Coordinates of C-alpha atoms in Angstrom, one line a residue:
L132 CA -41.7 2.9 40.0
C133 CA -44.0 2.5 37.0
L134 CA -43.0 1.0 33.7
S135 CA -44.4 2.6 30.5
L136 CA -44.8 -0.1 27.7
S137 CA -45.5 0.6 24.2
P138 CA -48.7 -0.9 22.9
R139 CA -46.9 -2.6 20.2
C140 CA -43.4 -4.1 19.7
P141 CA -40.7 -1.5 19.2
S142 CA -38.4 -1.7 16.2
P143 CA -35.1 -3.6 16.9
L144 CA -33.2 -0.4 16.9
S145 CA -35.6 1.5 19.1
S146 CA -34.8 2.6 22.8
P147 CA -35.8 0.2 25.6
P148 CA -39.0 1.0 27.5
A149 CA -38.9 4.2 29.5
L150 CA -38.7 3.9 33.1
H151 CA -40.4 6.7 35.1
T152 CA -39.9 7.6 39.0
C153 CA -43.0 8.3 40.8
Q154 CA -43.6 9.8 44.2
G155 CA -45.3 6.7 45.3
L156 CA -46.5 3.6 43.7
A157 CA -50.2 4.7 43.9
S158 CA -49.3 8.0 42.1
C159 CA -48.9 6.1 38.8
L160 CA -52.6 5.6 38.8
P161 CA -54.8 8.2 37.2
K162 CA -56.8 10.3 39.6
E163 CA -60.6 9.7 39.8
G164 CA -62.2 11.3 36.7
Q165 CA -58.9 11.5 34.7
V166 CA -58.1 9.4 31.7
N167 CA -54.5 8.1 31.4
T168 CA -53.2 9.2 28.2
S169 CA -49.6 8.3 28.5
G170 CA -49.9 4.9 27.1
P171 CA -50.5 1.5 28.8
K172 CA -48.9 1.1 32.2
L173 CA -47.9 -2.0 34.1
L174 CA -49.1 -1.3 37.6
L175 CA -48.4 -3.9 40.2
T176 CA -49.9 -1.6 43.0
T177 CA -53.3 -2.6 41.6
L178 CA -52.9 -6.1 43.0
H179 CA -54.2 -5.0 46.4
P180 CA -55.0 -1.4 47.4
A181 CA -53.5 -1.8 50.8
L182 CA -50.0 -2.9 49.5
G183 CA -49.0 0.7 48.7
S184 CA -48.5 1.6 52.3
S185 CA -46.3 -1.4 53.2
T186 CA -42.5 -0.8 53.3
A187 CA -41.8 -4.5 52.9
M188 CA -44.2 -5.0 50.1
D189 CA -42.8 -2.0 48.4
R190 CA -39.4 -3.5 48.2
I191 CA -40.9 -6.8 47.0
F192 CA -42.7 -5.0 44.3
S193 CA -39.7 -2.9 43.4
T194 CA -37.7 -6.2 43.1
L195 CA -40.4 -7.7 40.8
L196 CA -40.4 -4.5 38.7
L197 CA -36.7 -4.4 38.3
S198 CA -36.6 -8.2 37.3
L199 CA -39.3 -7.5 34.6
L200 CA -37.4 -4.5 33.2
L201 CA -34.2 -6.6 32.9
L202 CA -36.2 -9.3 31.2
L203 CA -37.8 -6.8 28.8
Q204 CA -34.4 -5.1 28.0
S205 CA -32.8 -8.6 27.6
Y206 CA -35.3 -10.1 25.2
G207 CA -37.4 -7.3 23.9
A208 CA -41.2 -6.8 24.4
C209 CA -42.0 -9.7 22.1
G210 CA -39.4 -12.2 23.4
A211 CA -36.7 -11.6 20.7
P212 CA -33.2 -10.4 21.6
P213 CA -32.7 -6.6 20.8
Q214 CA -30.6 -5.6 17.9
P215 CA -26.9 -4.9 19.2
K216 CA -26.2 -1.1 19.0
G217 CA -23.2 0.5 17.6
T218 CA -22.0 -2.7 15.8
L219 CA -20.1 -2.5 12.6
C220 CA -22.0 -3.5 9.4
R221 CA -21.7 -7.3 8.9
T222 CA -22.6 -8.8 5.5
K223 CA -24.4 -12.0 5.2
P224 CA -22.2 -14.8 3.7
T225 CA -22.5 -14.2 0.0
D226 CA -21.2 -15.7 -3.2
L227 CA -20.9 -12.5 -5.3
V228 CA -19.9 -12.5 -9.0
F229 CA -19.5 -9.3 -11.0
I230 CA -20.4 -9.6 -14.7
I231 CA -18.7 -6.7 -16.4
D232 CA -19.0 -5.3 -19.9
S233 CA -15.7 -4.5 -21.5
S234 CA -17.0 -4.2 -25.2
R235 CA -15.4 -1.7 -27.5
S236 CA -17.9 0.9 -26.6
V237 CA -16.3 1.1 -23.1
R238 CA -13.3 3.3 -23.2
P239 CA -10.2 2.3 -21.2
H240 CA -10.5 5.2 -18.7
E241 CA -14.2 4.3 -18.3
F242 CA -13.3 0.6 -17.6
E243 CA -11.0 2.0 -14.9
K244 CA -14.0 3.6 -13.3
V245 CA -15.8 0.3 -13.3
K246 CA -12.9 -1.3 -11.5
V247 CA -12.9 1.5 -8.8
F248 CA -16.7 0.8 -8.3
M249 CA -16.0 -3.0 -7.8
S250 CA -13.0 -2.1 -5.5
Q251 CA -15.3 0.1 -3.3
V252 CA -18.1 -2.6 -3.0
I253 CA -15.4 -5.1 -2.1
E254 CA -14.0 -2.7 0.6
G255 CA -17.5 -2.9 2.4
L256 CA -17.7 -6.6 2.4
D257 CA -16.6 -9.3 5.1
V258 CA -14.3 -11.3 2.7
G259 CA -13.4 -14.8 3.7
P260 CA -13.8 -18.4 2.9
N261 CA -16.7 -18.6 5.4
S262 CA -18.2 -15.3 4.7
T263 CA -18.3 -13.4 1.4
R264 CA -16.5 -14.8 -1.7
V265 CA -16.1 -12.6 -4.8
G266 CA -15.7 -13.7 -8.5
V267 CA -15.4 -11.6 -11.7
I268 CA -16.4 -12.4 -15.2
N269 CA -15.3 -10.1 -17.9
Y270 CA -17.2 -10.3 -21.2
A271 CA -17.3 -8.6 -24.6
S272 CA -17.8 -11.0 -27.8
A273 CA -16.3 -13.8 -25.6
V274 CA -16.3 -14.5 -21.8
K275 CA -13.2 -14.3 -19.6
N276 CA -13.3 -15.8 -16.1
E277 CA -11.0 -13.3 -14.4
F278 CA -11.0 -15.0 -11.2
S279 CA -13.4 -17.5 -9.4
L280 CA -15.1 -17.4 -6.1
K281 CA -12.5 -19.7 -4.7
T282 CA -9.4 -17.9 -6.0
H283 CA -8.9 -15.1 -3.5
Q284 CA -9.8 -15.3 0.2
T285 CA -8.6 -12.0 1.5
K286 CA -9.8 -8.5 0.6
A287 CA -6.3 -7.3 -0.1
A288 CA -5.7 -10.1 -2.8
L289 CA -9.2 -9.3 -4.3
L290 CA -8.5 -5.7 -4.6
Q291 CA -5.1 -6.3 -6.4
A292 CA -6.7 -8.8 -8.7
V293 CA -9.5 -6.4 -9.7
R294 CA -6.8 -3.8 -10.5
R295 CA -5.0 -6.1 -12.9
I296 CA -8.1 -6.7 -15.0
E297 CA -7.8 -5.5 -18.7
P298 CA -10.8 -4.7 -21.1
L299 CA -11.5 -7.0 -24.0
S300 CA -12.7 -4.4 -26.5
T301 CA -14.9 -6.5 -28.8
G302 CA -18.7 -7.2 -29.0
T303 CA -21.4 -7.3 -26.4
M304 CA -22.6 -11.0 -25.6
T305 CA -24.4 -10.4 -22.3
G306 CA -26.6 -13.6 -22.6
L307 CA -23.4 -15.6 -23.0
A308 CA -21.9 -14.1 -19.9
I309 CA -24.9 -14.8 -17.7
Q310 CA -25.0 -18.4 -19.1
F311 CA -21.3 -18.7 -18.0
A312 CA -22.2 -17.5 -14.5
I313 CA -24.9 -20.1 -14.2
S314 CA -22.9 -23.1 -15.6
R315 CA -19.4 -22.2 -14.2
A316 CA -19.0 -19.1 -11.9
F317 CA -21.7 -20.4 -9.5
S318 CA -20.7 -24.1 -9.7
D319 CA -19.2 -26.1 -6.7
S320 CA -15.9 -26.6 -8.7
E321 CA -15.3 -22.8 -8.8
G322 CA -16.0 -22.3 -5.1
A323 CA -19.7 -21.6 -5.0
R324 CA -21.6 -23.0 -1.8
V325 CA -24.6 -25.3 -1.9
R326 CA -27.8 -23.4 -2.2
S327 CA -29.0 -22.6 1.2
P328 CA -30.9 -19.9 3.3
N329 CA -27.8 -19.2 5.1
F330 CA -26.0 -17.9 1.8
N331 CA -26.9 -15.3 -0.8
K332 CA -26.0 -15.8 -4.4
V333 CA -25.6 -12.4 -6.1
A334 CA -24.6 -11.3 -9.7
I335 CA -24.0 -7.6 -10.5
V336 CA -24.2 -7.1 -14.3
V337 CA -22.5 -3.8 -15.6
T338 CA -23.3 -2.9 -19.2
D339 CA -23.5 0.2 -21.5
G340 CA -25.0 -1.2 -24.6
R341 CA -27.6 -3.4 -26.3
P342 CA -26.6 -7.1 -26.2
Q343 CA -25.9 -9.0 -29.4
D344 CA -27.6 -12.1 -28.0
G345 CA -30.7 -13.0 -26.0
V346 CA -30.9 -12.3 -22.2
Q347 CA -34.4 -12.8 -21.2
D348 CA -34.4 -16.7 -20.9
V349 CA -31.0 -17.2 -19.5
S350 CA -31.6 -14.6 -16.9
A351 CA -34.8 -16.3 -15.9
R352 CA -32.8 -19.5 -15.6
A353 CA -30.3 -17.8 -13.3
R354 CA -33.1 -16.3 -11.1
A355 CA -34.7 -19.7 -10.9
A356 CA -31.3 -21.2 -9.8
G357 CA -31.4 -18.8 -6.8
I358 CA -29.3 -16.1 -8.1
E359 CA -30.1 -12.5 -7.3
I360 CA -29.3 -10.2 -10.2
F361 CA -28.6 -6.6 -10.1
A362 CA -28.5 -4.8 -13.4
I363 CA -26.5 -1.5 -13.9
G364 CA -26.8 0.4 -17.0
V365 CA -24.6 3.1 -18.2
G366 CA -25.1 5.8 -20.9
R367 CA -27.0 4.7 -23.9
V368 CA -27.9 1.3 -22.6
D369 CA -31.1 -0.4 -23.5
M370 CA -33.4 -0.1 -20.3
H371 CA -35.6 -2.9 -21.5
T372 CA -32.7 -5.3 -21.6
L373 CA -31.9 -4.3 -17.9
R374 CA -35.4 -5.1 -16.8
Q375 CA -35.2 -8.5 -18.5
I376 CA -32.0 -9.3 -16.6
A377 CA -32.8 -8.0 -13.1
S378 CA -34.5 -9.7 -10.3
E379 CA -37.8 -8.5 -8.8
P380 CA -38.7 -6.0 -7.5
L381 CA -37.1 -4.1 -10.4
D382 CA -37.0 -0.7 -8.5
D383 CA -34.4 -2.4 -6.2
H384 CA -32.5 -4.3 -8.9
V385 CA -32.2 -1.9 -11.8
D386 CA -29.9 1.1 -11.6
Y387 CA -29.0 3.7 -14.3
V388 CA -26.1 6.2 -14.5
E389 CA -25.5 8.6 -17.2
S390 CA -21.8 8.0 -17.5
Y391 CA -19.0 5.8 -16.0
S392 CA -17.7 8.8 -14.3
V393 CA -20.5 8.7 -11.7
I394 CA -20.9 4.8 -11.4
E395 CA -19.1 5.2 -8.0
K396 CA -22.3 6.9 -6.5
L397 CA -23.9 3.4 -6.5
T398 CA -21.3 2.0 -4.1
H399 CA -23.3 3.0 -1.1
K400 CA -26.4 1.3 -2.3
F401 CA -24.6 -2.0 -2.7
Q402 CA -22.9 -1.7 0.5
E403 CA -26.5 -1.1 2.2
A404 CA -27.8 -4.1 0.1
F405 CA -25.3 -6.6 1.5
C406 CA -25.4 -5.1 5.1
V407 CA -27.4 -7.3 7.6
V408 CA -27.7 -4.4 10.1
S409 CA -29.3 -1.3 8.6
D410 CA -28.5 1.8 10.6
L411 CA -26.3 4.8 10.4
C412 CA -23.4 3.2 12.3
A413 CA -23.6 -0.1 10.3
T414 CA -23.7 1.6 6.9
G415 CA -20.8 3.9 7.7
D416 CA -22.9 7.2 7.6
H417 CA -21.0 8.6 10.4
D418 CA -17.7 10.4 11.3
C419 CA -16.9 8.5 14.5
E420 CA -13.2 7.7 14.8
Q421 CA -13.6 4.6 17.0
I422 CA -17.0 3.6 18.2
C423 CA -20.4 4.5 16.7
V424 CA -23.4 4.0 18.9
S425 CA -26.8 3.8 17.1
T426 CA -29.8 5.7 18.5
P427 CA -33.2 5.9 16.6
G428 CA -32.6 8.0 13.4
T429 CA -29.1 9.1 14.5
Y430 CA -26.0 8.1 16.4
K431 CA -23.3 9.2 18.8
C432 CA -19.5 8.6 19.0
A433 CA -17.6 7.0 21.9
C434 CA -14.1 5.9 22.4
K435 CA -12.4 2.6 23.5
E436 CA -11.2 2.2 27.0
G437 CA -8.2 4.4 27.7
F438 CA -9.2 6.9 25.0
T439 CA -11.0 10.2 25.5
L440 CA -13.7 11.7 23.2
N441 CA -12.6 15.1 22.0
S442 CA -14.7 18.3 22.0
D443 CA -15.7 17.8 18.3
G444 CA -17.8 14.7 19.6
K445 CA -16.1 12.5 16.8
T446 CA -12.4 11.9 17.4
C447 CA -10.6 10.3 20.3
S448 CA -7.4 11.3 22.1
A449 CA -5.0 8.6 21.9
C450 CA -1.5 7.8 23.4
S451 CA -2.3 10.4 26.1
G452 CA -0.6 8.8 29.1
G453 CA 2.5 10.0 30.7
L454 CA 5.8 8.2 30.7
G455 CA 4.0 5.0 29.9
S456 CA 3.3 6.1 26.4
A457 CA 6.8 7.0 25.4
L458 CA 7.4 6.0 21.8
D459 CA 9.9 6.4 19.0
L460 CA 8.0 6.3 15.7
V461 CA 9.6 6.5 12.3
F462 CA 7.7 6.8 9.0
L463 CA 9.5 5.1 5.9
I464 CA 7.8 6.8 2.9
D465 CA 7.9 5.6 -0.8
G466 CA 8.5 8.6 -2.9
S467 CA 9.0 6.8 -6.3
K468 CA 7.6 8.2 -9.5
S469 CA 4.6 5.9 -9.7
V470 CA 3.1 7.5 -6.6
R471 CA 2.4 10.8 -8.5
P472 CA 2.5 14.2 -7.0
E473 CA -1.2 14.5 -6.2
N474 CA -1.1 11.2 -4.4
F475 CA 2.1 12.2 -2.5
E476 CA 0.1 15.0 -1.0
L477 CA -2.4 12.5 0.3
V478 CA 0.5 10.5 1.9
K479 CA 1.5 13.6 3.7
K480 CA -2.0 14.0 5.1
F481 CA -1.9 10.4 6.1
I482 CA 1.4 10.9 8.0
N483 CA -0.1 14.0 9.8
Q484 CA -3.3 12.2 10.5
I485 CA -1.3 9.8 12.7
V486 CA 0.9 12.5 14.3
D487 CA -2.3 14.2 15.4
S488 CA -3.2 11.3 17.5
L489 CA 0.2 11.4 19.4
E490 CA 1.2 13.1 22.5
V491 CA 4.6 14.6 21.4
S492 CA 7.2 15.6 23.8
D493 CA 10.8 14.6 25.1
K494 CA 9.2 12.1 27.5
Q495 CA 6.3 10.8 25.3
A496 CA 6.2 10.3 21.6
Q497 CA 9.1 11.3 19.2
V498 CA 8.6 11.2 15.4
G499 CA 11.1 10.7 12.5
L500 CA 10.5 10.8 8.8
V501 CA 12.5 9.1 6.0
Q502 CA 11.6 9.2 2.3
Y503 CA 13.0 6.6 -0.2
S504 CA 13.0 6.0 -4.0
S505 CA 16.3 5.1 -5.8
S506 CA 18.1 6.4 -2.8
V507 CA 17.2 7.2 1.0
R508 CA 16.9 10.7 2.6
Q509 CA 16.2 11.4 6.1
E510 CA 13.7 14.3 6.1
F511 CA 14.1 14.8 10.0
P512 CA 15.3 12.5 12.8
L513 CA 13.7 11.4 16.0
G514 CA 13.3 14.3 18.6
Q515 CA 14.3 17.1 16.2
F516 CA 10.8 18.6 16.6
K517 CA 9.2 18.9 20.1
N518 CA 5.6 19.4 19.1
K519 CA 3.0 18.2 16.7
K520 CA 2.7 21.7 15.0
D521 CA 6.4 21.6 14.0
I522 CA 6.3 18.1 12.8
K523 CA 3.3 18.7 10.6
A524 CA 4.8 21.8 9.1
A525 CA 8.0 19.8 8.2
V526 CA 5.9 17.0 6.7
K527 CA 4.0 19.5 4.5
K528 CA 7.3 20.9 3.2
M529 CA 8.8 17.5 2.3
A530 CA 9.8 17.5 -1.4
Y531 CA 8.7 14.6 -3.7
M532 CA 11.8 12.5 -4.8
E533 CA 10.1 10.9 -7.9
K534 CA 12.5 8.1 -8.9
G535 CA 12.8 4.4 -8.2
T536 CA 11.6 1.9 -5.4
M537 CA 14.5 0.7 -3.2
T538 CA 12.5 -0.6 -0.3
G539 CA 15.1 -3.0 0.8
Q540 CA 17.7 -0.2 1.0
A541 CA 15.2 2.0 3.0
L542 CA 14.6 -0.7 5.5
K543 CA 18.3 -1.2 6.0
Y544 CA 18.6 2.6 6.8
L545 CA 15.8 2.3 9.1
V546 CA 17.5 -0.5 11.1
D547 CA 21.0 0.9 11.0
S548 CA 20.4 4.7 11.4
S549 CA 16.8 5.9 12.1
F550 CA 16.6 4.0 15.5
S551 CA 20.1 4.8 16.6
V552 CA 21.0 6.9 19.6
I553 CA 22.9 9.3 17.4
N554 CA 19.6 10.0 15.6
G555 CA 17.7 10.7 18.5
A556 CA 16.3 7.2 19.5
R557 CA 15.9 6.6 23.3
P558 CA 17.3 3.5 24.9
G559 CA 14.4 1.2 26.4
V560 CA 11.6 3.1 24.6
P561 CA 9.4 1.1 22.1
K562 CA 10.3 1.5 18.6
V563 CA 7.6 1.6 15.8
G564 CA 8.2 1.7 12.1
I565 CA 5.5 2.5 9.5
V566 CA 6.5 1.5 5.9
F567 CA 4.3 3.1 3.1
T568 CA 4.7 1.8 -0.4
D569 CA 2.8 1.7 -3.7
G570 CA 4.8 -0.9 -5.7
R571 CA 7.2 -3.8 -5.9
S572 CA 10.6 -3.2 -4.5
Q573 CA 13.5 -3.1 -7.0
D574 CA 15.8 -4.8 -4.5
Y575 CA 15.6 -7.5 -1.9
I576 CA 13.8 -6.8 1.3
T577 CA 14.0 -10.2 3.2
D578 CA 17.1 -9.6 5.2
A579 CA 16.5 -6.0 6.2
A580 CA 12.8 -6.7 7.1
K581 CA 13.8 -9.7 9.3
K582 CA 16.6 -7.6 11.0
A583 CA 14.1 -4.9 11.9
K584 CA 11.7 -7.4 13.5
D585 CA 14.6 -9.3 15.3
S586 CA 15.7 -6.0 16.7
G587 CA 12.4 -5.7 18.4
F588 CA 11.0 -2.9 16.2
R589 CA 7.3 -3.2 15.7
M590 CA 6.7 -2.9 11.9
F591 CA 3.5 -1.8 10.2
A592 CA 3.3 -2.2 6.4
V593 CA 0.9 0.0 4.3
G594 CA 0.4 -0.8 0.6
V595 CA -1.5 1.0 -2.1
G596 CA -2.2 0.4 -5.7
N597 CA 0.4 -2.0 -7.1
A598 CA 2.0 -2.8 -3.8
V599 CA 2.8 -6.4 -3.5
E600 CA 1.0 -8.4 -0.8
D601 CA 3.7 -10.9 -0.2
E602 CA 6.2 -8.0 0.4
L603 CA 3.9 -6.1 2.8
R604 CA 3.5 -9.4 4.9
E605 CA 7.2 -9.9 5.0
I606 CA 7.8 -6.4 6.4
A607 CA 4.9 -6.7 9.0
S608 CA 5.5 -7.8 12.5
E609 CA 3.5 -10.6 14.1
P610 CA 0.5 -11.2 14.1
V611 CA 0.9 -10.2 10.4
A612 CA -2.9 -9.7 9.8
E613 CA -2.9 -6.9 12.4
H614 CA 0.3 -5.1 11.0
Y615 CA -0.2 -4.8 7.2
F616 CA -2.8 -3.0 5.4
Y617 CA -3.7 -2.5 1.6
T618 CA -6.1 -0.4 -0.4
A619 CA -6.4 0.0 -4.1
D620 CA -7.0 3.8 -4.0
F621 CA -4.9 6.6 -2.4
R622 CA -8.1 8.3 -1.5
T623 CA -8.9 5.8 1.1
I624 CA -5.8 5.7 3.0
S625 CA -7.3 7.9 5.7
K626 CA -9.3 4.9 6.8
I627 CA -6.0 2.9 7.3
G628 CA -4.7 5.9 9.2
K629 CA -7.6 5.6 11.7
K630 CA -6.8 2.0 12.3
L631 CA -3.1 2.6 12.7
Q632 CA -3.8 5.3 15.3
M633 CA -5.5 2.8 17.5
K634 CA -3.1 -0.1 17.0
I635 CA 0.0 2.0 17.7
C636 CA -1.5 3.2 20.9
I637 CA -2.7 -0.1 22.0
G638 CA 0.7 -1.5 21.3
E639 CA 2.2 1.1 23.8

């Protein structure tokens, strides 16, 4: 064996040193008159020229080499642990405050784009009291503290709070808003942590105009207080003002977009900026369904134990066992008018995404579908369709009801009818209900939600938009955190679908 070592330390994400197999230990040496051009070699055979012929000594040297190799792989060529591969992006604990301009020049539909941008940045963060905390300052002629760093401790709560923000529609006092951030938003009383190398303090300022007050001095004070400031300008913004606000280097901290309609394209930049691990797996630039494994400059996909990587190299076959994976699964889908037709089509894709992960047959998974609004309608019962193709076709044909939101009535139907033998349910087979809603129920859900869980059904709650977190938690099985999901935007429900695919199959 001979070990090829790089003459300098590899990057944290590079491959471990290459291990070569040689015909004999001595054959790793260059022949007389040759120059070794393959890089520095660690050659233990050079300790004594006679050792290469000794079988016993070969074994000793092989053991030494393997020990050295393990040491290098464990600690890196320079004594530091190697960077874990294929890990999800983890953000450094950060106190993050958005400072958003809602002056009269920002039209209502444009302000909605700013809210989407904030929501997408939040989606990429590790939110929690001991990780990243988020606050929002809304300003025009006056400053409004929408919520503080200490107010919301979950991602779902933050996303709902962002959705409720309304524009102020007056002047543009950017300097006043930055001063508010220094004196109040980043104060201990509002949930900011003591200045420390372990925490980042970050402000993201979004504005579309020239401020009516000074920003240079107050921004300098903010930076001196340890606040890293990103300045985003939109449309006819004054670029000189952005440079006065932002931290150095300006190229990294000043961004411009021509209109609010494209501000979302900055989302990826900020997700990368907050990401401790910078690789394709960590930043989400991959299509792996379950596990992404980083390699230098690229990645490959893998699956969790019990799952198989499909021929596309990205998705995993789940729920693929025999009788052990028998499952009765019923979708309970909100068809109220607030969903809107275009979003209802996305909900259908969400259903079929989960159906794709199942092995559908009489002895494995059966699927039923119920839609509700002001009334409840069974689209098809458990066991009506015997394969995925027919189920997906029926889902696509489902007509949108477009009325109210009687979630309690729908849950009662699920308990009393959907999982009954007369509607195709099989005795002794695990029962799973997936409830999808985009708003507050118009009737009581407590009794029906409790009865569903008491009956042994495993209940998942998925909320979008104006869905109420307390209601989702009430529907969800224990542990609640693993059984309810929320996103502000219908366009991101496919991410929830991927998580559900795994949780359903693991539950089996």
